[in-house]
Amino acid sequence: MATLDGLPPLREVIQRHGLDAKKALGQNFLLDLNLTQKIARNAGPLEDATVIEVGPGPGGLTRAILSLGARKLIAIERDSRCLPALTEIAEHYPGRLEVIEGDALKVDFDALAADGPVKIIANLPYNVGTQLLLNWLLPKSWPPFWDCLTLMFQKEVGLRIVAREDDDHYGRLGVLAGWRTEARMVFDVPPQAFTPPPKVTSSVVHLTPRQAPLPCDVKKLETVTQAAFGQRRKMLRQSLKALGGEALLSKAGIDPVRRAETLSVEEFVTLANAL
């Protein structure tokens, strides 16, 4: 594996720095550099891009991104134990890797994105992945600071992101992602690709922003989807009762006996605009 970039094998790096994955941080390390390159390649050409990575750990995906020619990579890592391994990568690629120690949920991503097209590529920590995605999907201004997102989630979360109406996985996340982005599943990653192996399959999802999503107030769309899917087995006239029930649905031209999972993204936008 070291022949891909001239750096030591990741297993050796992890052993040398005592980097056992911490469950509390949602860590599962990817060691196969061929696989991490496959993930990075799905973000498209990197030569002119600033790439942001969240949760690099010992740097498997970091190394892939840099070996594929990323002009600049900003890696955000909360676990201070990983910093020495990341420093070694930075020294191998002078001037191209910047490491920020901190919690990604508290980082001002817009401030990092001042220089050129931005691509976010990450094997997201399981415990914060969905919240980070929502933060990137729902900024006040649109189009966003990023050109594309290439992210790894638990497969169940990935299915929810790309789901559309009448799909068992369709819910609030699918509506919000479908409203503002084109989202697609890229490929699955089996548990044995990780150290330690998680109990579930993972999936890589690729999202590109819609330049002109249907006009809608973000907060109203969040409110409507939360209420509708909060009681997803009930008819909309019941689940949306607190928001106006049948009067709201009549205004939006939606049959009150339908259920949340049958509404398209466009219908949810209409509903939010009727609030």
Short mmCIF file of C-alpha atoms in Angstrom, two decimals:
data_model
loop_
_atom_site.label_atom_id
_atom_site.label_comp_id
_atom_site.label_asym_id
_atom_site.label_seq_id
_atom_site.Cartn_x
_atom_site.Cartn_y
_atom_site.Cartn_z
CA MET A 1 0.00 0.00 0.00
CA ALA A 2 2.87 2.38 0.67
CA THR A 3 3.81 2.35 -3.02
CA LEU A 4 0.79 4.54 -3.83
CA ASP A 5 2.27 7.62 -2.20
CA GLY A 6 5.66 6.75 -0.71
CA LEU A 7 4.43 6.97 2.89
CA PRO A 8 4.38 4.03 5.35
CA PRO A 9 1.41 1.62 5.39
CA LEU A 10 -1.46 2.93 7.50
CA ARG A 11 -1.42 -0.10 9.82
CA GLU A 12 2.16 0.79 10.69
CA VAL A 13 1.22 4.45 11.25
CA ILE A 14 -1.67 3.49 13.53
CA GLN A 15 0.50 1.10 15.53
CA ARG A 16 3.37 3.56 15.85
CA HIS A 17 1.12 6.35 17.14
CA GLY A 18 -1.14 4.14 19.26
CA LEU A 19 -4.28 5.15 17.37
CA ASP A 20 -7.03 2.80 18.46
CA ALA A 21 -10.37 4.02 17.05
CA LYS A 22 -12.59 5.61 19.69
CA LYS A 23 -16.26 4.69 19.66
CA ALA A 24 -17.13 7.92 21.50
CA LEU A 25 -15.77 9.91 18.53
CA GLY A 26 -17.57 7.75 15.96
CA GLN A 27 -14.21 6.61 14.54
CA ASN A 28 -13.71 3.77 12.06
CA PHE A 29 -10.44 3.99 10.14
CA LEU A 30 -10.16 3.16 6.43
CA LEU A 31 -6.82 1.49 5.70
CA ASP A 32 -7.11 0.49 2.04
CA LEU A 33 -5.51 3.30 0.02
CA ASN A 34 -7.00 1.94 -3.22
CA LEU A 35 -10.44 2.34 -1.66
CA THR A 36 -9.76 5.83 -0.32
CA GLN A 37 -8.57 6.86 -3.78
CA LYS A 38 -11.80 5.49 -5.25
CA ILE A 39 -13.77 7.71 -2.85
CA ALA A 40 -11.69 10.80 -3.66
CA ARG A 41 -11.92 10.25 -7.42
CA ASN A 42 -15.70 10.49 -7.22
CA ALA A 43 -15.34 14.16 -6.31
CA GLY A 44 -13.99 14.86 -9.80
CA PRO A 45 -10.76 16.72 -10.67
CA LEU A 46 -9.00 18.10 -7.58
CA GLU A 47 -6.05 19.99 -9.08
CA ASP A 48 -7.69 23.43 -8.86
CA ALA A 49 -9.79 22.76 -5.78
CA THR A 50 -9.62 23.46 -2.09
CA VAL A 51 -10.75 20.24 -0.42
CA ILE A 52 -12.15 20.12 3.11
CA GLU A 53 -12.03 16.83 5.00
CA VAL A 54 -13.72 16.20 8.36
CA GLY A 55 -12.38 13.52 10.68
CA PRO A 56 -9.24 12.43 8.81
CA GLY A 57 -8.04 10.20 11.67
CA PRO A 58 -4.66 8.69 10.73
CA GLY A 59 -5.02 10.11 7.22
CA GLY A 60 -6.05 7.34 4.82
CA LEU A 61 -8.45 9.51 2.83
CA THR A 62 -6.18 12.53 3.37
CA ARG A 63 -3.35 10.75 1.59
CA ALA A 64 -5.62 9.73 -1.28
CA ILE A 65 -6.86 13.29 -1.81
CA LEU A 66 -3.34 14.68 -1.85
CA SER A 67 -1.95 11.91 -4.06
CA LEU A 68 -4.68 12.74 -6.60
CA GLY A 69 -3.36 16.28 -6.83
CA ALA A 70 -5.58 18.45 -4.63
CA ARG A 71 -4.17 21.96 -4.66
CA LYS A 72 -5.01 22.50 -1.00
CA LEU A 73 -6.53 20.26 1.65
CA ILE A 74 -7.93 21.52 4.95
CA ALA A 75 -8.41 18.65 7.42
CA ILE A 76 -10.46 19.17 10.58
CA GLU A 77 -9.64 16.69 13.34
CA ARG A 78 -11.01 16.68 16.88
CA ASP A 79 -8.76 13.87 18.18
CA SER A 80 -5.37 15.31 19.15
CA ARG A 81 -3.82 11.80 19.07
CA CYS A 82 -4.09 11.88 15.26
CA LEU A 83 -2.20 15.15 14.80
CA PRO A 84 1.36 13.66 14.69
CA ALA A 85 0.34 11.25 11.89
CA LEU A 86 -1.27 14.13 9.96
CA THR A 87 1.86 16.26 10.48
CA GLU A 88 3.92 13.54 8.77
CA ILE A 89 1.57 13.72 5.76
CA ALA A 90 1.83 17.52 5.71
CA GLU A 91 5.63 17.26 5.60
CA HIS A 92 5.39 14.81 2.70
CA TYR A 93 3.20 17.27 0.76
CA PRO A 94 4.75 20.67 1.64
CA GLY A 95 2.35 23.61 1.65
CA ARG A 96 -0.71 21.60 0.60
CA LEU A 97 -2.16 20.25 3.87
CA GLU A 98 -3.53 22.46 6.64
CA VAL A 99 -4.72 20.68 9.78
CA ILE A 100 -7.23 22.34 12.10
CA GLU A 101 -7.73 20.79 15.53
CA GLY A 102 -11.31 21.24 16.61
CA ASP A 103 -14.95 20.21 16.53
CA ALA A 104 -16.32 20.38 12.96
CA LEU A 105 -19.76 21.33 14.30
CA LYS A 106 -18.24 24.58 15.59
CA VAL A 107 -16.08 25.42 12.55
CA ASP A 108 -16.96 28.40 10.32
CA PHE A 109 -16.74 26.59 6.99
CA ASP A 110 -17.53 29.69 4.96
CA ALA A 111 -14.38 31.32 6.33
CA LEU A 112 -12.29 28.36 5.10
CA ALA A 113 -13.74 28.57 1.62
CA ALA A 114 -12.33 31.86 0.38
CA ASP A 115 -9.94 30.34 -2.16
CA GLY A 116 -11.23 28.65 -5.35
CA PRO A 117 -13.83 25.90 -5.80
CA VAL A 118 -14.44 23.92 -2.62
CA LYS A 119 -15.11 20.18 -2.46
CA ILE A 120 -15.89 18.41 0.79
CA ILE A 121 -14.70 14.81 0.88
CA ALA A 122 -15.04 12.89 4.12
CA ASN A 123 -15.56 9.60 5.87
CA LEU A 124 -17.77 11.37 8.40
CA PRO A 125 -17.75 10.31 12.05
CA TYR A 126 -20.99 8.37 12.53
CA ASN A 127 -22.14 10.43 15.49
CA VAL A 128 -22.10 13.86 13.76
CA GLY A 129 -22.45 13.00 10.06
CA THR A 130 -26.15 13.78 9.63
CA GLN A 131 -25.93 17.09 11.51
CA LEU A 132 -22.95 18.21 9.45
CA LEU A 133 -24.83 17.39 6.25
CA LEU A 134 -27.85 19.42 7.41
CA ASN A 135 -25.56 22.35 8.23
CA TRP A 136 -24.16 22.22 4.67
CA LEU A 137 -27.61 21.79 3.11
CA LEU A 138 -29.37 24.58 4.99
CA PRO A 139 -27.23 27.74 5.05
CA LYS A 140 -29.10 31.04 4.83
CA SER A 141 -27.66 31.93 1.43
CA TRP A 142 -27.64 29.69 -1.64
CA PRO A 143 -25.76 28.53 -3.75
CA PRO A 144 -23.48 27.35 -0.93
CA PHE A 145 -19.73 27.74 -0.47
CA TRP A 146 -19.14 24.17 -1.69
CA ASP A 147 -19.17 22.79 -5.24
CA CYS A 148 -19.85 19.19 -4.26
CA LEU A 149 -20.02 16.83 -1.28
CA THR A 150 -18.58 13.31 -1.45
CA LEU A 151 -19.40 11.78 1.90
CA MET A 152 -19.48 8.39 3.57
CA PHE A 153 -22.35 7.49 5.91
CA GLN A 154 -23.90 4.37 7.33
CA LYS A 155 -25.80 2.88 4.39
CA GLU A 156 -29.16 3.45 6.06
CA VAL A 157 -28.42 7.20 6.28
CA GLY A 158 -27.22 7.24 2.67
CA LEU A 159 -30.49 5.64 1.54
CA ARG A 160 -32.44 8.30 3.44
CA ILE A 161 -30.47 11.08 1.74
CA VAL A 162 -31.19 9.90 -1.82
CA ALA A 163 -34.73 8.59 -1.19
CA ARG A 164 -37.74 10.04 -2.99
CA GLU A 165 -41.50 9.74 -2.40
CA ASP A 166 -43.04 6.28 -1.99
CA ASP A 167 -39.68 4.89 -0.85
CA ASP A 168 -39.51 3.30 2.61
CA HIS A 169 -36.41 5.38 3.40
CA TYR A 170 -38.02 8.68 2.37
CA GLY A 171 -38.25 11.27 5.13
CA ARG A 172 -37.22 14.72 6.20
CA LEU A 173 -33.59 14.21 5.15
CA GLY A 174 -34.62 13.11 1.64
CA VAL A 175 -36.85 16.16 1.21
CA LEU A 176 -34.19 18.64 2.34
CA ALA A 177 -31.45 16.98 0.26
CA GLY A 178 -33.73 16.65 -2.76
CA TRP A 179 -34.83 20.27 -2.52
CA ARG A 180 -31.38 21.79 -2.67
CA THR A 181 -29.19 19.13 -4.30
CA GLU A 182 -28.90 16.33 -6.79
CA ALA A 183 -27.95 13.39 -4.57
CA ARG A 184 -26.89 9.91 -5.65
CA MET A 185 -25.44 6.78 -4.10
CA VAL A 186 -21.97 6.05 -5.49
CA PHE A 187 -20.97 2.68 -3.98
CA ASP A 188 -21.13 0.64 -0.78
CA VAL A 189 -18.19 -0.07 1.52
CA PRO A 190 -18.27 -3.35 3.49
CA PRO A 191 -17.56 -3.41 7.25
CA GLN A 192 -14.30 -5.35 6.80
CA ALA A 193 -12.76 -2.36 4.98
CA PHE A 194 -12.58 -0.54 8.32
CA THR A 195 -10.58 -0.85 11.51
CA PRO A 196 -12.40 -1.73 13.68
CA PRO A 197 -15.16 -3.13 11.43
CA PRO A 198 -18.51 -1.43 12.19
CA LYS A 199 -21.65 -3.56 12.46
CA VAL A 200 -23.17 -1.98 9.35
CA THR A 201 -22.36 -1.43 5.69
CA SER A 202 -21.36 2.11 4.72
CA SER A 203 -22.16 4.04 1.55
CA VAL A 204 -20.54 6.91 -0.33
CA VAL A 205 -23.01 9.60 -1.39
CA HIS A 206 -22.30 12.41 -3.87
CA LEU A 207 -24.27 15.67 -3.75
CA THR A 208 -24.13 18.67 -6.08
CA PRO A 209 -26.06 21.87 -5.35
CA ARG A 210 -29.03 22.93 -7.45
CA GLN A 211 -28.21 26.44 -8.61
CA ALA A 212 -31.86 27.52 -8.39
CA PRO A 213 -33.87 25.31 -6.02
CA LEU A 214 -37.60 26.05 -5.76
CA PRO A 215 -38.10 29.27 -3.73
CA CYS A 216 -38.94 28.38 -0.15
CA ASP A 217 -38.22 29.53 3.41
CA VAL A 218 -35.82 27.03 5.01
CA LYS A 219 -37.41 27.23 8.46
CA LYS A 220 -40.91 26.67 7.10
CA LEU A 221 -39.78 23.63 5.12
CA GLU A 222 -38.08 22.24 8.21
CA THR A 223 -41.23 22.84 10.26
CA VAL A 224 -43.53 21.15 7.73
CA THR A 225 -41.30 18.11 7.18
CA GLN A 226 -40.72 17.65 10.90
CA ALA A 227 -44.45 17.65 11.61
CA ALA A 228 -45.39 15.47 8.62
CA PHE A 229 -42.77 12.78 9.19
CA GLY A 230 -43.02 12.99 12.99
CA GLN A 231 -46.28 11.05 12.60
CA ARG A 232 -45.60 9.49 9.22
CA ARG A 233 -48.22 6.74 9.50
CA LYS A 234 -51.02 9.25 10.03
CA MET A 235 -52.92 11.16 7.36
CA LEU A 236 -51.59 14.66 6.76
CA ARG A 237 -54.73 16.30 8.12
CA GLN A 238 -53.80 14.74 11.48
CA SER A 239 -49.99 15.06 11.43
CA LEU A 240 -50.20 18.72 10.33
CA LYS A 241 -53.08 19.61 12.66
CA ALA A 242 -50.96 21.98 14.74
CA LEU A 243 -49.92 23.87 11.58
CA GLY A 244 -53.43 24.35 10.25
CA GLY A 245 -54.41 20.85 9.20
CA GLU A 246 -57.06 20.71 6.48
CA ALA A 247 -57.04 24.48 5.93
CA LEU A 248 -53.30 24.44 5.19
CA LEU A 249 -53.61 21.39 2.93
CA SER A 250 -56.53 22.96 1.05
CA LYS A 251 -54.49 26.12 0.48
CA ALA A 252 -51.65 23.97 -0.91
CA GLY A 253 -54.01 21.88 -3.04
CA ILE A 254 -53.05 18.61 -1.32
CA ASP A 255 -55.49 15.85 -0.43
CA PRO A 256 -55.72 15.73 3.40
CA VAL A 257 -55.97 11.92 3.50
CA ARG A 258 -52.52 11.43 1.96
CA ARG A 259 -49.52 10.48 4.07
CA ALA A 260 -46.15 12.22 4.28
CA GLU A 261 -44.17 9.61 2.33
CA THR A 262 -46.40 10.11 -0.77
CA LEU A 263 -45.60 13.82 -1.18
CA SER A 264 -42.90 14.87 -3.64
CA VAL A 265 -40.25 17.44 -2.75
CA GLU A 266 -42.15 19.96 -4.89
CA GLU A 267 -45.35 19.33 -2.90
CA PHE A 268 -43.54 19.82 0.40
CA VAL A 269 -42.22 23.15 -0.91
CA THR A 270 -45.79 24.15 -1.89
CA LEU A 271 -46.95 23.17 1.59
CA ALA A 272 -44.19 25.21 3.27
CA ASN A 273 -45.01 28.23 1.10
CA ALA A 274 -48.66 27.92 2.13
CA LEU A 275 -47.80 28.21 5.84
#
